[in-house]
CSV table of C-alpha atoms in Angstrom, one decimal:
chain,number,residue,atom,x,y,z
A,280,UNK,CA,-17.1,-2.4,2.0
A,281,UNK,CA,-14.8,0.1,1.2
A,282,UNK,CA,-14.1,0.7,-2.7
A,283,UNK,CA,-11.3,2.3,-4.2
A,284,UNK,CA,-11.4,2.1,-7.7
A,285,UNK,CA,-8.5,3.0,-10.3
A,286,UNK,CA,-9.9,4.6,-13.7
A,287,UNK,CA,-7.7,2.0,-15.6
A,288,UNK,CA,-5.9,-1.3,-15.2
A,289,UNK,CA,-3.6,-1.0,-18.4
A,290,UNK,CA,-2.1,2.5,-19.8
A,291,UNK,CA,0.3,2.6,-22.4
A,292,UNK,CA,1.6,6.1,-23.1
A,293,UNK,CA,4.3,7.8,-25.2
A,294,UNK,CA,7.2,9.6,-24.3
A,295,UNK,CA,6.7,12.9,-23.8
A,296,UNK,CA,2.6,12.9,-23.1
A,297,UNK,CA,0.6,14.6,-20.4
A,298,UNK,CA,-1.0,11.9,-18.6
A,299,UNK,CA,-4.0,11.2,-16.1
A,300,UNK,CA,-4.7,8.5,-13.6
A,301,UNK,CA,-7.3,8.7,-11.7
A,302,UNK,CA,-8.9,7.5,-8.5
A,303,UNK,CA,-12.1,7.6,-6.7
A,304,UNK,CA,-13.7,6.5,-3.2
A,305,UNK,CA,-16.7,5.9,-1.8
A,306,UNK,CA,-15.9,6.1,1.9
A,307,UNK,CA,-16.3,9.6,2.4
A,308,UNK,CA,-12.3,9.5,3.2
A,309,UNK,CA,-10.6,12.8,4.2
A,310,UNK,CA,-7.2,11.5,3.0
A,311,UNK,CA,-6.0,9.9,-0.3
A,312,UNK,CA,-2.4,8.7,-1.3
A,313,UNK,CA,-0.3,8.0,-4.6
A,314,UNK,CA,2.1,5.3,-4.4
A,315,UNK,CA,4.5,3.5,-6.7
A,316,UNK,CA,5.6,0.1,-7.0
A,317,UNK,CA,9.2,-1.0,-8.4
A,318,UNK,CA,10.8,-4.1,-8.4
A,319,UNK,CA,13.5,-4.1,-6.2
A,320,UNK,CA,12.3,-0.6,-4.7
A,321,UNK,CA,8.6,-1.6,-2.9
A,322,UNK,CA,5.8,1.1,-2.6
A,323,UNK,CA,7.0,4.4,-2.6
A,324,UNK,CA,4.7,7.8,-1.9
A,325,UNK,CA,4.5,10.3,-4.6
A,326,UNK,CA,1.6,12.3,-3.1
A,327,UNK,CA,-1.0,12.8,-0.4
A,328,UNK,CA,-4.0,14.8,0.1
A,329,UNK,CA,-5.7,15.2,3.8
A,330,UNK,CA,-8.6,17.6,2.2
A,331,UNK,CA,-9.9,19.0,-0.7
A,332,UNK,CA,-7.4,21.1,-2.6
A,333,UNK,CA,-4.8,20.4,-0.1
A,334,UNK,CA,-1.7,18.0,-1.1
A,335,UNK,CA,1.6,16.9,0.5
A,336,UNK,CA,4.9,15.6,-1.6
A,337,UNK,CA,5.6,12.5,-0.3
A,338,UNK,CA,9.2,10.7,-1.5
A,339,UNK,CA,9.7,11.0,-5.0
A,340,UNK,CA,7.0,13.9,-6.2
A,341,UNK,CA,9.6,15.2,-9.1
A,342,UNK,CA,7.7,14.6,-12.5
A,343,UNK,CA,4.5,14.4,-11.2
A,344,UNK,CA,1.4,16.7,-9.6
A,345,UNK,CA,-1.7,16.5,-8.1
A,346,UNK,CA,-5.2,17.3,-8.4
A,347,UNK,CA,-8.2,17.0,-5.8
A,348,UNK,CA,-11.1,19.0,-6.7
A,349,UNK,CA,-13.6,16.9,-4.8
A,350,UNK,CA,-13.3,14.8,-2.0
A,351,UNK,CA,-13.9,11.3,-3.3
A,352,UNK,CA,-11.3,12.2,-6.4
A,353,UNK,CA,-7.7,12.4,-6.4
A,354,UNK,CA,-5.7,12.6,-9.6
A,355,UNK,CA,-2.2,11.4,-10.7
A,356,UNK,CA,-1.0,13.8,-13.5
A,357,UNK,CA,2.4,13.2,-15.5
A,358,UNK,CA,3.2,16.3,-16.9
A,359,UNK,CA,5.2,14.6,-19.7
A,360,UNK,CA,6.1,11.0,-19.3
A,361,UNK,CA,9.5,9.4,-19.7
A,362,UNK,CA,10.4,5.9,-19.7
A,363,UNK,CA,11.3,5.9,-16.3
A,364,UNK,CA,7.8,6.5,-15.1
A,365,UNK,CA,7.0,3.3,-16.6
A,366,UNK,CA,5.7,1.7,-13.0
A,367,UNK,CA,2.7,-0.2,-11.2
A,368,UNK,CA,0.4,3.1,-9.9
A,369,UNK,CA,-1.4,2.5,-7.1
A,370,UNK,CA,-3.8,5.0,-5.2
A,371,UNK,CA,-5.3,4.6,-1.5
A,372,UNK,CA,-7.7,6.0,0.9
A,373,UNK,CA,-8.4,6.3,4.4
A,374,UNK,CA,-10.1,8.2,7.1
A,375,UNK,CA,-8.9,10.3,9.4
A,376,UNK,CA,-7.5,9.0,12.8
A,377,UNK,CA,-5.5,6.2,13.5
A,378,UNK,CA,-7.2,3.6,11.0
A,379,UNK,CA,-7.1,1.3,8.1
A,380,UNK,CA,-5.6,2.0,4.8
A,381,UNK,CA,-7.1,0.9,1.7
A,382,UNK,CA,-5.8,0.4,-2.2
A,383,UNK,CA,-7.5,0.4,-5.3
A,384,UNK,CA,-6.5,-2.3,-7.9
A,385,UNK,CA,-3.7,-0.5,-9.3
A,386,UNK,CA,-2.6,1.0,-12.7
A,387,UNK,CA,0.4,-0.8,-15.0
A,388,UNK,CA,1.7,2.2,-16.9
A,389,UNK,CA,4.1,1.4,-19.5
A,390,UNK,CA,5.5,4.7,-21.2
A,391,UNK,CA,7.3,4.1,-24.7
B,56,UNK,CA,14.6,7.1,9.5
B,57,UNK,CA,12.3,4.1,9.6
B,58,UNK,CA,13.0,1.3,7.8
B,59,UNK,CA,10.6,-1.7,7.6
B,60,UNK,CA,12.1,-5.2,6.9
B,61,UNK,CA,10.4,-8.4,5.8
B,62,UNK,CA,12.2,-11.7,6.3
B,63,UNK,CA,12.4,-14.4,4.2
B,64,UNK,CA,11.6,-12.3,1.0
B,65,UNK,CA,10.3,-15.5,-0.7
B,66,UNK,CA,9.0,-19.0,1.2
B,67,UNK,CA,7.4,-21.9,-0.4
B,68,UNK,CA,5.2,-24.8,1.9
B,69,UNK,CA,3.3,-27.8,1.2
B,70,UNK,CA,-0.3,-27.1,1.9
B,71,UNK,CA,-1.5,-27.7,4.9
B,72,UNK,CA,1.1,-26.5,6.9
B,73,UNK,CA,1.5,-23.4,9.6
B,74,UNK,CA,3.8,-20.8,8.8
B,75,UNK,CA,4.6,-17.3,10.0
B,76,UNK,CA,6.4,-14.3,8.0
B,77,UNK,CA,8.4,-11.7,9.7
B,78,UNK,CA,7.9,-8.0,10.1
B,79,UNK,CA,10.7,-5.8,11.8
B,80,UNK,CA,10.9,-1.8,12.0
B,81,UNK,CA,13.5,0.1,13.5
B,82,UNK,CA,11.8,2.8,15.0
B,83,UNK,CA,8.9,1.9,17.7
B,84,UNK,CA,7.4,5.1,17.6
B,85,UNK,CA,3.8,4.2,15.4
B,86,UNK,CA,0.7,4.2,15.4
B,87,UNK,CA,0.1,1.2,13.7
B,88,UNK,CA,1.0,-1.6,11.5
B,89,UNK,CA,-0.9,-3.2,8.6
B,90,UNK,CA,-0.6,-6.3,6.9
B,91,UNK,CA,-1.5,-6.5,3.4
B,92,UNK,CA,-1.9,-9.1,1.0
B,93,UNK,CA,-0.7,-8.6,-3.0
B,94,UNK,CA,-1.7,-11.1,-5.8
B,95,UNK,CA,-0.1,-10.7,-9.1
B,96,UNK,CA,0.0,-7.7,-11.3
B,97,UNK,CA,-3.7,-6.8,-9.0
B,98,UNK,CA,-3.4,-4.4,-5.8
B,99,UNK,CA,-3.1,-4.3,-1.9
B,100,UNK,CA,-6.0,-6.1,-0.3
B,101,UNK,CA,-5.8,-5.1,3.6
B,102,UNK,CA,-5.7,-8.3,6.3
B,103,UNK,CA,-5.1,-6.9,9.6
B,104,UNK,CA,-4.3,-3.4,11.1
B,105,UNK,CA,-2.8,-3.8,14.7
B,106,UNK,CA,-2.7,-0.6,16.5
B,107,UNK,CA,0.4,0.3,18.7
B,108,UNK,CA,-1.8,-0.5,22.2
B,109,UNK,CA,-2.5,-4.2,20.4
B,110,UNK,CA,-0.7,-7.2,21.0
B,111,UNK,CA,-2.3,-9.1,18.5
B,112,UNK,CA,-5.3,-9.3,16.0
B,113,UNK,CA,-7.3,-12.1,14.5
B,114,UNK,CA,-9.3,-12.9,11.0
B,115,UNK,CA,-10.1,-16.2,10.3
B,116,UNK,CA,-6.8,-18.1,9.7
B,117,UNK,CA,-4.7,-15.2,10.1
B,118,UNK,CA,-3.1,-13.8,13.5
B,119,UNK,CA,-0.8,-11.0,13.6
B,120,UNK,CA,1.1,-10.0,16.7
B,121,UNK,CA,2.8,-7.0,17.7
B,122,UNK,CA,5.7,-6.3,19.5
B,123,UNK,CA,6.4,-3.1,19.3
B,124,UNK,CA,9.3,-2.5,21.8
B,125,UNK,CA,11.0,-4.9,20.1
B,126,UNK,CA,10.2,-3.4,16.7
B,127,UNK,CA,8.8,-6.9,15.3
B,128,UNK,CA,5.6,-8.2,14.3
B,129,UNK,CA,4.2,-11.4,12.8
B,130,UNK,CA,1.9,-12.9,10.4
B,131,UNK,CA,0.9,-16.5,11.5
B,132,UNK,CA,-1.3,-18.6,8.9
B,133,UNK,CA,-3.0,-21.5,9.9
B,134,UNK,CA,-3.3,-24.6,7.6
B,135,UNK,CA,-1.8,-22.7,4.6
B,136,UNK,CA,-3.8,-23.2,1.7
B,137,UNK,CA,-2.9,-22.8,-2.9
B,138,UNK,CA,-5.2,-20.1,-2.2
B,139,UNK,CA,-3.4,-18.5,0.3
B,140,UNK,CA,-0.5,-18.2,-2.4
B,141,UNK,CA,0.6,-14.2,-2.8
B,142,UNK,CA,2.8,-11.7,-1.9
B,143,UNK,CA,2.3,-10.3,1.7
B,144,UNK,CA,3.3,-7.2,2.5
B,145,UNK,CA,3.7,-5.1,5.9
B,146,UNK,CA,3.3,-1.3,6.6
B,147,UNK,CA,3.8,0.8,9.7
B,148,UNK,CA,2.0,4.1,10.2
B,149,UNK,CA,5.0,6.4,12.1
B,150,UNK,CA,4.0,8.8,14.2
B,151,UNK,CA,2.9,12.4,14.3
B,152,UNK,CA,3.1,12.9,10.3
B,153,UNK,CA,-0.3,12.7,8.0
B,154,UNK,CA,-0.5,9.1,7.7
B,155,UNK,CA,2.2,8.0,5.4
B,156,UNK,CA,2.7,4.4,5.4
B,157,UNK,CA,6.4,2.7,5.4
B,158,UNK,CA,6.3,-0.5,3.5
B,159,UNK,CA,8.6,-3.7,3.8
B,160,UNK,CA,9.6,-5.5,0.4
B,161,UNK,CA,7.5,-8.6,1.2
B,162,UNK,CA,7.3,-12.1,1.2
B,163,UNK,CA,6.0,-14.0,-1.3
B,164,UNK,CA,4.8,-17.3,-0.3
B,165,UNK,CA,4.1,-20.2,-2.4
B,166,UNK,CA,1.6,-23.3,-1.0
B,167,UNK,CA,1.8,-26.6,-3.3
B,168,UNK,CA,-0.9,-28.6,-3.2
């Protein structure tokens, strides 16, 4: 089976800090994808990255940036959070061609 | 711009009963669609991808169906159990970008015993 697997279920942060999620995948996936979720808004797409070192904005990539240094990692950085970022995190993977998305089991940041 | 629609946003059965959730998207030009299920405060577990050549797919009590000229798919459930209670979610895949997936809001369905 597929894993995706989020570095942490529960963050709390203050305002102001530089912050790090991060995510990992055992599939040998080429592409990996940050998303948001917000009541009332759905998932949204921060990032995407189709290889190593490469990344894409996606909808709402103000405030945050990217890393992927290696293919099975892709990190989430705040580069200092505000209240507003305070949001359910979730990363996901998936090959390339026309195939299957997968999600890790999120991150609840709450920035305060 | 395509827009993904899920109809009713929330839906409550007795168990045993079969139910379907609604999926519309205005564009039809995809490469797939993907149903996902969501249980509280956890993430997106996947159920079904139905490329845009599919009519339908099948896992266990779950078929989803495709109709993508008419920009509409559905989830049926079979003999809805407390278990089955969540949040289900659909995506399409549009076409010629890097994979980006459009979500709907969802429906979150409750099952009483």
């Amino acid at each position: 089976d597929v894993k995706v697997t989020q570095s942490s279920r529960y963050l709390v942060k203050r305002t102001g800090e530089k912050v790090f999620l991060e995510c990992v995948q055992d599939m040998d996936h080429e592409n990996m994808f940050w998303y948001r979720q917000d009541p009332g808004l759905g998932l949204r797409l921060i990032y995407f990255s189709y290889d190593v070192k490469m990344k894409e904005k996606g909808d709402i990539p103000e405030g945050y940036s990217v890393s992927r240094e290696k293919k099975e990692r892709f990190s989430l950085i705040l580069e200092s959070a505000s209240t507003n970022q305070t949001s359910m995190y979730l990363c996901a993977s998936r090959s390339d061609g026309v195939t299957e998305a997968f999600f890790g089991q999120g991150t609840r940041l709450t920035v305060v | 711009k395509q827009e993904v629609t899920q109809i009713p946003a929330a839906l409550s059965v007795p168990e045993g009963e079969n139910l379907v959730l609604n999926c519309s998207f205005t564009d039809s030009a995809i490469y797939n669609l993907q149903w996902f299920r969501q249980d509280p405060g956890k993430g997106l577990t996947s159920l079904l991808l139905i490329q845009s050549s599919q009519r339908e797919q099948t896992s266990g009590r779950l078929n989803a169906s495709l109709d993508k000229s008419s920009g509409r798919s559905t989830l049926y459930i079979a003999a809805s159990q407390p278990g089955d209670s969540a949040t289900y979610l659909c995506a399409v895949r549009p076409s010629g970008n890097t994979g980006k997936l459009i979500f709907g809001q969802g429906t979150t369905l409750q099952v009483k015993p």
